[in-house]
Short mmCIF file of C-alpha atoms in Angstrom, two decimals:
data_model
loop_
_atom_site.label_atom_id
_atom_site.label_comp_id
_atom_site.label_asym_id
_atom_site.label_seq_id
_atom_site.Cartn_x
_atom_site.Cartn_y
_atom_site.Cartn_z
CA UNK A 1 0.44 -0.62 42.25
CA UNK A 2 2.37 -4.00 41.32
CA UNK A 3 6.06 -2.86 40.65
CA UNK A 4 7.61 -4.81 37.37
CA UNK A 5 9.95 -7.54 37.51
CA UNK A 6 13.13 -5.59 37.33
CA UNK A 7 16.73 -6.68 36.05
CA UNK A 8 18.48 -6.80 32.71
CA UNK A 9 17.28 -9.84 31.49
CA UNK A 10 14.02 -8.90 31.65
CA UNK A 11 14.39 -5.42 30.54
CA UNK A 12 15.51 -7.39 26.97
CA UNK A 13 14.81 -9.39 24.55
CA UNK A 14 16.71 -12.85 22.84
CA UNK A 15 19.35 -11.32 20.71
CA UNK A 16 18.33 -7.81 21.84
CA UNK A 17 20.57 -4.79 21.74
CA UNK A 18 22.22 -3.93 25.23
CA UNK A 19 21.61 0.03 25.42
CA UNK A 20 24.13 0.29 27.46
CA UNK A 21 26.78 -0.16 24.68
CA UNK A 22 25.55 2.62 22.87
CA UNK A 23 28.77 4.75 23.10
CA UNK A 24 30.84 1.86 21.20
CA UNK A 25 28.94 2.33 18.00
CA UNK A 26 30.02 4.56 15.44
CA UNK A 27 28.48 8.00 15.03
CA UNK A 28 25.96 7.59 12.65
CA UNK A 29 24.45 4.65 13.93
CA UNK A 30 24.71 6.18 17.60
CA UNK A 31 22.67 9.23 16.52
CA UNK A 32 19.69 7.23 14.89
CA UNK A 33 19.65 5.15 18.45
CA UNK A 34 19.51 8.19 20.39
CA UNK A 35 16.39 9.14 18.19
CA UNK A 36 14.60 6.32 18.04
CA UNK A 37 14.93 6.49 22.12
CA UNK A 38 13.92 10.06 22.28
CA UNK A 39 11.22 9.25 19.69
CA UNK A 40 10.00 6.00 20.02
CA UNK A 41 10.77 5.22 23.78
CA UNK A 42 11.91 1.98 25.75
CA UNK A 43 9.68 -0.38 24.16
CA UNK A 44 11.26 -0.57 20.71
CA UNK A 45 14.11 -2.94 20.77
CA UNK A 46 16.95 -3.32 17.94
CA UNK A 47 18.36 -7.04 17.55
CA UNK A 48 22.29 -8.00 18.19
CA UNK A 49 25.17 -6.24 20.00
CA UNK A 50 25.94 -3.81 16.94
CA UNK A 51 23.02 -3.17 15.27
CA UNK A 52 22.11 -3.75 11.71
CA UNK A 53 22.15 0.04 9.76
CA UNK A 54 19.54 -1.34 6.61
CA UNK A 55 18.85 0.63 3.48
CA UNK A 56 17.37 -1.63 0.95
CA UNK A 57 16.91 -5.02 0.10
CA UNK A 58 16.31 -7.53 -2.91
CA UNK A 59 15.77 -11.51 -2.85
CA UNK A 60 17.61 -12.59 0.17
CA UNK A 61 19.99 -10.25 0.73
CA UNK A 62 19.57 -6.78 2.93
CA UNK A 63 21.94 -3.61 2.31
CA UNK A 64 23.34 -1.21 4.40
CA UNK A 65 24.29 2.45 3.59
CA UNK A 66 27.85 1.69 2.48
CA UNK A 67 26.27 -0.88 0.23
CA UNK A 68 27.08 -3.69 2.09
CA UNK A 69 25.41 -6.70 1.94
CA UNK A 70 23.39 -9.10 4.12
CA UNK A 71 22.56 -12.48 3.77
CA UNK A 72 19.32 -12.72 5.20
CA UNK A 73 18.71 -16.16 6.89
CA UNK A 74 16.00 -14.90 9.52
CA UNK A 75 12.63 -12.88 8.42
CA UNK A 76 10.16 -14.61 7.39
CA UNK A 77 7.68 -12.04 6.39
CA UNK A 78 9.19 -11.36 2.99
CA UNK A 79 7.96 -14.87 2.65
CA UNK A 80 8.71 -15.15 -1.75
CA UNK A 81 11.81 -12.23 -1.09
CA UNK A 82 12.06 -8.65 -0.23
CA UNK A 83 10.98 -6.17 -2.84
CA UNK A 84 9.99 -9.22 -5.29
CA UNK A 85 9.09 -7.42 -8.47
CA UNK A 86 5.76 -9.41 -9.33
CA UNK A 87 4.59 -8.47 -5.97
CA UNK A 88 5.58 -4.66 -5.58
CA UNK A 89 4.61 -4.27 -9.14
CA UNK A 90 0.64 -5.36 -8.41
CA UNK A 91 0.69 -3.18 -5.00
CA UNK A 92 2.00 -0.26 -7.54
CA UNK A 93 -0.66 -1.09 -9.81
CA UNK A 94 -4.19 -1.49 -7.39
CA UNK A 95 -2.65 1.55 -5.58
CA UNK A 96 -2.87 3.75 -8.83
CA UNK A 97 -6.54 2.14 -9.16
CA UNK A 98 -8.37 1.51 -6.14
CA UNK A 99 -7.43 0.68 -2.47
CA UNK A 100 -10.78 1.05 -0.33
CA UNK A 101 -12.89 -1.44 2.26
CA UNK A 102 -14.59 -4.40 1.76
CA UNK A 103 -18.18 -2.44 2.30
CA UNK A 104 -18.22 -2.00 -1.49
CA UNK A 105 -18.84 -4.91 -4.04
CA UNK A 106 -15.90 -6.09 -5.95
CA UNK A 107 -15.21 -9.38 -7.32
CA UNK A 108 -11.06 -8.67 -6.26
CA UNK A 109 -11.07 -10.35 -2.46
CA UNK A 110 -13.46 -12.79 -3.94
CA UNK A 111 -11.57 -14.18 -6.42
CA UNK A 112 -8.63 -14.16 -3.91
CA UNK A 113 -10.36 -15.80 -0.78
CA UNK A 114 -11.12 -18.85 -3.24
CA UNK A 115 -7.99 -18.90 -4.40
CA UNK A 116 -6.54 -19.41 -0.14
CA UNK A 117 -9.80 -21.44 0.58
CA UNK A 118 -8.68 -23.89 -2.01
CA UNK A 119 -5.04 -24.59 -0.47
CA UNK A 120 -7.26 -25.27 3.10
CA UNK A 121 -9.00 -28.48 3.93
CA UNK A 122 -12.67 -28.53 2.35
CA UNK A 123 -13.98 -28.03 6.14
CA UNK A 124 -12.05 -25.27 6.18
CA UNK A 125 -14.17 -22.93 4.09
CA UNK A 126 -14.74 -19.55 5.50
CA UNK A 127 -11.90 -16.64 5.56
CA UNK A 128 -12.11 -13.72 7.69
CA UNK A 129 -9.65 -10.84 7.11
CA UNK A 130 -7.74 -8.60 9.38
CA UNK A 131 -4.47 -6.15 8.63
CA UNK A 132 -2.02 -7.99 10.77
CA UNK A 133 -1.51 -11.77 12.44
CA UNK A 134 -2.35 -10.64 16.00
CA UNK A 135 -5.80 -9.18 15.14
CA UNK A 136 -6.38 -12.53 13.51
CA UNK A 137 -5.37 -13.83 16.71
CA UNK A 138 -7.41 -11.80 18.47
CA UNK A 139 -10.31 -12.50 16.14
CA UNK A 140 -9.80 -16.62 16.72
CA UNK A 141 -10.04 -16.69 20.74
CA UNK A 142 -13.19 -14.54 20.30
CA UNK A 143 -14.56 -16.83 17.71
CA UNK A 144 -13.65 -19.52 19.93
CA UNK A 145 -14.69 -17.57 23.12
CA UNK A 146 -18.25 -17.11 21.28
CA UNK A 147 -18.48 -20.52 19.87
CA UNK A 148 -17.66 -22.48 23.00
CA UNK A 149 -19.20 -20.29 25.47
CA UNK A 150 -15.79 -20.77 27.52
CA UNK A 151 -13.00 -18.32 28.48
CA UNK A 152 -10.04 -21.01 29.10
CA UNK A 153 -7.27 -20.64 26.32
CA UNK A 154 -4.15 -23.21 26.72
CA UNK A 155 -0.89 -22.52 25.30
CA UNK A 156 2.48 -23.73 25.43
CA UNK A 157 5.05 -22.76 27.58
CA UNK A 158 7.25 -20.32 25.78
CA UNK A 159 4.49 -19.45 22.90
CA UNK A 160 4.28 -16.22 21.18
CA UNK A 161 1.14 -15.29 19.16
CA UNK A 162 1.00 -11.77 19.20
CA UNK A 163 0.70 -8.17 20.35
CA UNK A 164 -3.43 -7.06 20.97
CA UNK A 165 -4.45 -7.30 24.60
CA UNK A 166 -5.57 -10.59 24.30
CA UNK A 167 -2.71 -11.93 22.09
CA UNK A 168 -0.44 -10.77 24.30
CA UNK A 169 -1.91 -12.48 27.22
CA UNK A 170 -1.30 -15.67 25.42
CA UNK A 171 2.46 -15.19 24.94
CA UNK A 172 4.72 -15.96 27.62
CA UNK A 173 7.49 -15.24 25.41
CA UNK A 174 7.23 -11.67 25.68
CA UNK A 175 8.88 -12.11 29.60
CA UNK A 176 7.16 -12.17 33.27
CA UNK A 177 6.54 -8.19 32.81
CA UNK A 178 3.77 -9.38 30.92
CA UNK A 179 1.06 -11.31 33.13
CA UNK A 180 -0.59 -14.05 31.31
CA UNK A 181 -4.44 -13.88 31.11
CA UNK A 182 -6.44 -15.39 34.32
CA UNK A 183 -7.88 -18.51 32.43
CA UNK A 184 -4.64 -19.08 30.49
CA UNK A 185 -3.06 -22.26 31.43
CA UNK A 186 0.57 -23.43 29.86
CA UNK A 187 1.79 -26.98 28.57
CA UNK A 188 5.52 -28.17 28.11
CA UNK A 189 6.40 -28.23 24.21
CA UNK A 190 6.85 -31.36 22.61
CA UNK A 191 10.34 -31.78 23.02
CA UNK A 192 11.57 -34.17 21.23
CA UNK A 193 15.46 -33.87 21.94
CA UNK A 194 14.95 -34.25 25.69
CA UNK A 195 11.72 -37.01 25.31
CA UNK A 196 14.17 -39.90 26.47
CA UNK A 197 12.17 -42.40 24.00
CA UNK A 198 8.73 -40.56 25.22
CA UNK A 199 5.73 -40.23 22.65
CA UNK A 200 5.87 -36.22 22.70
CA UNK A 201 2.12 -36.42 20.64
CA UNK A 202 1.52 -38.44 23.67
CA UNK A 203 2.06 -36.17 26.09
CA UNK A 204 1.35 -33.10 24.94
CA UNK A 205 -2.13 -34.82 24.58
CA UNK A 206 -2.03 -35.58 28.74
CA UNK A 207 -0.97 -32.89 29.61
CA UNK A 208 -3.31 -30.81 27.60
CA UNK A 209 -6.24 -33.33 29.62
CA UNK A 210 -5.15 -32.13 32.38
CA UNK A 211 -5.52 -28.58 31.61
CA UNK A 212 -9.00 -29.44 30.72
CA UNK A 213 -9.54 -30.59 34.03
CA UNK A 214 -8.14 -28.00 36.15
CA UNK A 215 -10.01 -25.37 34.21
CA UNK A 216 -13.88 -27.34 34.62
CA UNK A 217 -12.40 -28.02 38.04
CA UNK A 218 -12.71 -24.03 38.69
CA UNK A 219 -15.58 -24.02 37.12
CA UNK A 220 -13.87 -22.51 33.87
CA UNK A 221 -15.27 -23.50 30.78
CA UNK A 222 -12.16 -24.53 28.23
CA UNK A 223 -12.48 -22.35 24.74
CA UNK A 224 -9.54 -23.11 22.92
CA UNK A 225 -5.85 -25.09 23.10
CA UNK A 226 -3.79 -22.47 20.19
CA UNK A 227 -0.16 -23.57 18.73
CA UNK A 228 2.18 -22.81 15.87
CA UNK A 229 2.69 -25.99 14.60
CA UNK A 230 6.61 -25.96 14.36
CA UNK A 231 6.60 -24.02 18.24
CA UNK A 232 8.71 -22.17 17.27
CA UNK A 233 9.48 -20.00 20.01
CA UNK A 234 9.15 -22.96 22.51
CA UNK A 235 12.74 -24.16 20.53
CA UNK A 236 11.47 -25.57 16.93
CA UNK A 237 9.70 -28.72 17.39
CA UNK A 238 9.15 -30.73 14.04
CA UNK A 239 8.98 -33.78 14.32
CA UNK A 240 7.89 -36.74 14.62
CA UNK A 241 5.74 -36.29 11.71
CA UNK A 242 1.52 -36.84 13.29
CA UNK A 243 2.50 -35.44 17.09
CA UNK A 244 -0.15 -33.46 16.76
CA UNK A 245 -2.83 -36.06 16.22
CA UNK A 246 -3.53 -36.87 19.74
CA UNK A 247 -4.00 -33.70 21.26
CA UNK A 248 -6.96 -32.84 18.21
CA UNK A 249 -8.03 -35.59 18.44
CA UNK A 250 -8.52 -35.19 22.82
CA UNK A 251 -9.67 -31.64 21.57
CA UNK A 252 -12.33 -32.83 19.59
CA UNK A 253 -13.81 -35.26 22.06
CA UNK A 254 -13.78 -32.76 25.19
CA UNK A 255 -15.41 -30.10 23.02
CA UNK A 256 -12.71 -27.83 22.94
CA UNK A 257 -11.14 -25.62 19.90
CA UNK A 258 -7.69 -26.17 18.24
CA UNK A 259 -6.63 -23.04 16.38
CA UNK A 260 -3.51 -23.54 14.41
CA UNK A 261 -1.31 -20.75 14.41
CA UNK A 262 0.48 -20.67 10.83
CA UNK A 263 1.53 -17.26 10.71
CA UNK A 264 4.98 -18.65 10.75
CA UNK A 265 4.79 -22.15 9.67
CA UNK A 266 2.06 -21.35 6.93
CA UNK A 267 2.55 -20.31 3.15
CA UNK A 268 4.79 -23.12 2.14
CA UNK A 269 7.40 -22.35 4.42
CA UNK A 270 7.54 -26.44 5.77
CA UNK A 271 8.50 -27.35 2.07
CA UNK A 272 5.94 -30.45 2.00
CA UNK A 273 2.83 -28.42 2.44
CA UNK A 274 1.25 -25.08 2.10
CA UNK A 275 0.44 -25.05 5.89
CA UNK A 276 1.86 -26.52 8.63
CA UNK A 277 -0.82 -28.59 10.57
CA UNK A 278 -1.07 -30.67 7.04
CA UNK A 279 2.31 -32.26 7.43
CA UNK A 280 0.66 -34.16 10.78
CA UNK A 281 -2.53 -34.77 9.25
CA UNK A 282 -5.21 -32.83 11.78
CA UNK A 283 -7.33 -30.41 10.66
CA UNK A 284 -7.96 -27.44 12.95
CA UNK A 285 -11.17 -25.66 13.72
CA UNK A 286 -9.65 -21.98 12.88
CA UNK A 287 -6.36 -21.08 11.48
CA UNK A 288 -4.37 -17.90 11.86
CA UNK A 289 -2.24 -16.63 9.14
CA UNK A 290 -0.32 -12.78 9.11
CA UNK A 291 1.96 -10.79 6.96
CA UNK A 292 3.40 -13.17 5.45
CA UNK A 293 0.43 -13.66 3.65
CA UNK A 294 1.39 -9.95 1.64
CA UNK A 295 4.75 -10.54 1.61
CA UNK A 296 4.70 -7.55 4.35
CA UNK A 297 1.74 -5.58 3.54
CA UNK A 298 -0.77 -5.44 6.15
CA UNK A 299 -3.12 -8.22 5.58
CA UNK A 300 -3.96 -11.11 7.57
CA UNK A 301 -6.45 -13.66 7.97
CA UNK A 302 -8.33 -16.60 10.20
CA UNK A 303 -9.69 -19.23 8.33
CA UNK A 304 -12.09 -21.17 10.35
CA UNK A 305 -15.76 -23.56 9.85
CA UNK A 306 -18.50 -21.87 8.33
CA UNK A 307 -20.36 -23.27 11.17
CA UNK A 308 -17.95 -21.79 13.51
CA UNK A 309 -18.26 -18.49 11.88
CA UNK A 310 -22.18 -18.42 11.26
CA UNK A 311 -22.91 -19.04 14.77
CA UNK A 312 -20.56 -15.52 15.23
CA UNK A 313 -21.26 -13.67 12.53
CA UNK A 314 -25.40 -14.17 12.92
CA UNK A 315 -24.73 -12.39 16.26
CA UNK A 316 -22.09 -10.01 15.97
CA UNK A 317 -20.93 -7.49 13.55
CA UNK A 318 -17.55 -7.80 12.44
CA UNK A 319 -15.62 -5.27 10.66
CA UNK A 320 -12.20 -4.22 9.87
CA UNK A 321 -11.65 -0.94 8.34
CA UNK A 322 -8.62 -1.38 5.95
CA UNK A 323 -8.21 -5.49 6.35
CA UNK A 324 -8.38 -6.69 3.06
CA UNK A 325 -8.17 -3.28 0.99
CA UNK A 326 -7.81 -3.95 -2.41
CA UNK A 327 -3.83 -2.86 -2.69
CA UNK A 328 -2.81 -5.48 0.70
CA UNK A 329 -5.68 -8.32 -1.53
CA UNK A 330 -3.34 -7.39 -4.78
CA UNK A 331 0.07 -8.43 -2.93
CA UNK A 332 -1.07 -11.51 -1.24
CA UNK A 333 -2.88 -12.85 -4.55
CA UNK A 334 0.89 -11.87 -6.37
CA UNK A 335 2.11 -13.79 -3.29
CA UNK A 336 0.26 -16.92 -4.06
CA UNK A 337 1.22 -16.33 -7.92
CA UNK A 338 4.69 -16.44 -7.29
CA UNK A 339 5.14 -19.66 -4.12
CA UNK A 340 3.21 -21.32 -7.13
CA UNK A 341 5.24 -20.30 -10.53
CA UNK A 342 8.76 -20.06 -8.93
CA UNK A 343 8.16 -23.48 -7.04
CA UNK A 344 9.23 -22.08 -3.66
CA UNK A 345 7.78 -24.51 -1.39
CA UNK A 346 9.51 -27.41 -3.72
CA UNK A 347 12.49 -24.88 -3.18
CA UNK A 348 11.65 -24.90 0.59
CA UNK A 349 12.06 -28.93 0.84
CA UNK A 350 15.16 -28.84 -0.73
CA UNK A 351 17.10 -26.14 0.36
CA UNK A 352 15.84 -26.93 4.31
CA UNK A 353 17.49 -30.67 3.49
CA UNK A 354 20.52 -29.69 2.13
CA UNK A 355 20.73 -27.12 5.46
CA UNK A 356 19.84 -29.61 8.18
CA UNK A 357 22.41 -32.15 6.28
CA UNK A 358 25.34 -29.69 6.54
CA UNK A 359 24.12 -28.45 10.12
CA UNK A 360 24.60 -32.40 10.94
CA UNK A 361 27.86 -32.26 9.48
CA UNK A 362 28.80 -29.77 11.90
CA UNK A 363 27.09 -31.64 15.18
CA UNK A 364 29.66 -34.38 14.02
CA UNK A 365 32.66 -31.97 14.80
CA UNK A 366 31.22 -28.99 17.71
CA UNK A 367 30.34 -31.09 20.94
CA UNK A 368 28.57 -27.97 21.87
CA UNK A 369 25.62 -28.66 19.42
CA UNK A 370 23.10 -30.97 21.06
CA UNK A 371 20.51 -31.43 18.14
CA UNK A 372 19.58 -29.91 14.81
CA UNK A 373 15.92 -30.31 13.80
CA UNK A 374 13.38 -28.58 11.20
CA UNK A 375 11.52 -28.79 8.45
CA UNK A 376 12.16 -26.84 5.07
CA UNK A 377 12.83 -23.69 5.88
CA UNK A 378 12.57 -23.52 9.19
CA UNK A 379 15.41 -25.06 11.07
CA UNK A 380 16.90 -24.87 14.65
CA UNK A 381 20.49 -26.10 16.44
CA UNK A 382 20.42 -26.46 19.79
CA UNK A 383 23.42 -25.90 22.11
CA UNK A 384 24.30 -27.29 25.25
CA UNK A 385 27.42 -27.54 27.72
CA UNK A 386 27.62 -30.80 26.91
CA UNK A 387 25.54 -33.80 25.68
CA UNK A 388 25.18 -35.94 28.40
CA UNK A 389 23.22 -33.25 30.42
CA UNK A 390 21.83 -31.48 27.56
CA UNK A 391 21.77 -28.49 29.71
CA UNK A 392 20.88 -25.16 27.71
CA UNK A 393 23.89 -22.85 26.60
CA UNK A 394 22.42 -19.87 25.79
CA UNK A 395 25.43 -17.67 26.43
CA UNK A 396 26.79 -19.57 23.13
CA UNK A 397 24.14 -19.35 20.62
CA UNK A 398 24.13 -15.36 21.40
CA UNK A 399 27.58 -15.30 20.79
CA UNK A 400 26.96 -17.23 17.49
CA UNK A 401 24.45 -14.96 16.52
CA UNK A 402 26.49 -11.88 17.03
CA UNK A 403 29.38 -13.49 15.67
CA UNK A 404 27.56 -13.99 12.32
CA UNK A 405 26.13 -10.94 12.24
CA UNK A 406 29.76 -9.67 11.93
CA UNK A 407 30.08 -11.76 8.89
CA UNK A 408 26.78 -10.26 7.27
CA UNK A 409 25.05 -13.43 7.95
CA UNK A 410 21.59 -12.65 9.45
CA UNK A 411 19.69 -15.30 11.84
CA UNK A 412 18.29 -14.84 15.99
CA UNK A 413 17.95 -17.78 18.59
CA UNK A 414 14.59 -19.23 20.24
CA UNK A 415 13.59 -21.64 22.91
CA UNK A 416 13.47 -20.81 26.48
CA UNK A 417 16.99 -20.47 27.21
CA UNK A 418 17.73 -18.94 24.23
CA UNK A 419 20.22 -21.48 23.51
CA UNK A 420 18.51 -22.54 20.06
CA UNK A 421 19.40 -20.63 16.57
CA UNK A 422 16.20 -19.34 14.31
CA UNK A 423 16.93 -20.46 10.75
CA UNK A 424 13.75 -18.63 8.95
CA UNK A 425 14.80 -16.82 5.50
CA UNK A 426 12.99 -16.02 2.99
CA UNK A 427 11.36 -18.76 0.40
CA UNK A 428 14.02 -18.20 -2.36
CA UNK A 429 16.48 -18.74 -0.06
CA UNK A 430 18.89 -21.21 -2.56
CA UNK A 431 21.65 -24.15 -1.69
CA UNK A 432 24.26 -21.04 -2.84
CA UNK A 433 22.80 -18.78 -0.55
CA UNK A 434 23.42 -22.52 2.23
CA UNK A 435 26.56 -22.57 1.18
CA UNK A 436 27.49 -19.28 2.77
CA UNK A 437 25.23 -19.58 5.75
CA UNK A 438 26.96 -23.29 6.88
CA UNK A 439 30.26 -21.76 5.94
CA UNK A 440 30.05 -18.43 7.85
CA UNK A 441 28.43 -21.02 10.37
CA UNK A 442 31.38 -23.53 10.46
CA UNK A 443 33.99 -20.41 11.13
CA UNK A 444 32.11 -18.95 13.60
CA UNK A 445 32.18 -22.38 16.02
CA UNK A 446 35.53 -23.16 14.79
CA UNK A 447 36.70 -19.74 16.72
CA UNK A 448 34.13 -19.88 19.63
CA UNK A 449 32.57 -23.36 20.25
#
């Protein structure tokens, strides 16, 4: 039996809570630890060095028991705001009505999968449904798998897509303890901040050749190259706007799949367009979306070529018991009602710029930030011991995490190193609501940077 990798950094997470601090927290919150361990086991992890005791939440902002409140700058799958009204007032509603499978006839996920066709390039035009973002993940590489007649799947090098078997296997993020699958092959990230004047699209496209090559050099037929396209647990890698064009277009020409992971990315969350792969002007072959998509509830989706999914579904019988009941369909069409009616993706643009513009501020005073890059909202700052190297400092950006969790400002890191903070709140997320993240921000690395 292969023994796992053992030591404390792999026994954790980025931002994870160090069990081993568990008699410095206060009673209460030391008694729900200790149950969730004897409950829930190892596996479950809790983020920062004094965990976050939550009780409610509304719009932005998370609450603990005392009623304090929580500016929440990180989760993304409240996508329009937790507990938005419009959307846990339909789920309230279909869940008095009907909430069955998609075995019956009903106009309801009809009406909804034109609705998300619509905001999808016109080649994009069937929608398969699944309850969370790594069964749709699962469901792409075996679309791919089927369609290609090849196994190989290449990924980037820190990538996370999921938690299935096969997701998982595509996800070095989740640590060495988990062994990537036998025809997965990695590729560096586009990096912009360390490119030294290199076309990233460039090479991300070469070195993506060459993963071609060593697979058919095995004799390993190449499926399917999959990628979020903001990587964002490879650091946050936005721009330049089109670095993605090469590597479809290499993709197209060897025969080989691009699925676009936009569970994160997708939904408006870029600010310039609905999904992420848009803003560089490709158009995958199937895209992944997740619970975002419900604002939470468990729905989930690939979207992919009817010819992609004809030559599967002809075949093979696909069928998911509860994805796409009619109470998950009724929050993600209330989701779509209200990124449309409240403007949130317009929101998205302008709140991200006003962010990056006051992170920028900051890189003008704190040495230790290297770069600050994103898109809407989804923005990262880097650290490093200094700029000249550009070596990682991951030590920091933990103790900038913690240090704003202290202040009730909410946010985790990313990137290898961990050395790169995850700016991801919710769509509504307003220049007020900037104004005390880059303030709590600017104390924070005026006391430890």
């Amino acid at each position: 039996m292969n023994k796992p990798v053992s030591g404390k950094q792999t026994a954790t997470m980025v931002n994870g809570f160090d069990a081993s601090r568990l008699g410095s927290l206060p009673e209460r919150e030391r008694k729900l630890i200790e149950r969730r361990q004897a409950l829930l086991g190892p596996s479950y992890r809790l983020f920062y060095e004094t965990p976050v005791h939550v009780t409610r939440a509304e719009g932005v902002w998370l609450y603990g028991p005392d009623g304090e409140a929580y500016l929440d700058a990180y989760n993304n799958v409240p996508s329009v705001g937790h507990c938005h009204p419009h959307v846990t007032q339909a789920i309230a509603r279909q869940a008095a009505e009907l909430n069955t499978h998609t075995r019956y006839l009903g106009e309801q996920i009809l009406d909804y999968s034109e609705r998300l066709l619509a905001t999808f390039p016109a080649e994009l035009d069937r929608v398969m449904y699944t309850c969370t973002g790594s069964e749709a993940v699962d469901l792409a590489l075996r679309l791919a798998r089927y369609y290609t007649g090849g196994t190989g799947i290449i990924i980037t090098e820190n990538a996370y897509h999921g938690v299935t078997t096969s997701a998982a296997e595509i996800s070095p993020s989740l640590g060495p303890n988990m062994p990537l699958g036998q025809h997965v092959l990695t590729v560096p990230a586009p990096d912009t901040y360390r490119a030294d004047g290199r076309d990233v699209g460039m090479a991300l496209a070469q070195d993506v050749a060459k993963a071609i090559a060593h697979f058919r050099r095995r004799g390993i037929t190449p499926a399917a190259f999959i990628a979020d396209g903001i990587f964002s647990t490879d650091g946050i890698f936005s721009d330049p706007v089109g670095f993605l064009q090469p590597v479809a277009g290499l993709l197209k020409d060897e025969g080989v799949l691009y699925i676009a992971d936009e569970v994160q990315p997708g939904f408006g969350r870029l600010g310039s367009h609905m999904w992420g792969f848009v803003r560089h002007g490709v158009t995958p072959d199937i895209v992944v979306m997740g619970k975002p998509m419900g604002n939470g509830m468990p729905i989930a989706a690939a979207v992919m070529t009817s010819e992609i999914q004809e030559r599967f579904g002809q075949d093979i019988r696909y069928f998911n018991t509860f994805g796409a009941n009619n109470v998950s369909i009724a929050a993600a069409s209330a989701v779509l009602d209200v990124i449309e009616n409240e403007g949130l993706m317009q929101n998205a643009a302008a709140t991200g710029d006003y962010m990056l513009a006051g992170m920028r501020k900051l890189q003008e005073t704190f040495a230790a930030i290297g770069d600050v890059r994103g898109i809407g909202l989804f923005l990262g700052l880097e650290f490093v011991t200094d700029r000249q190297s550009r070596a990682p400092d991951g030590a920091l950006a933990l103790k900038v995490v913690n240090a704003l969790r202290d202040r009730r400002v909410l946010i985790s890191a990313s990137g290898k190193e961990g050395n790169v903070l995850k700016i991801r709140p919710p769509l509504p997320f307003s220049r007020d609501n900037a104004d005390v993240f880059l303030g709590a921000l600017e104390e924070v690395l005026s006391e430890i940077a």
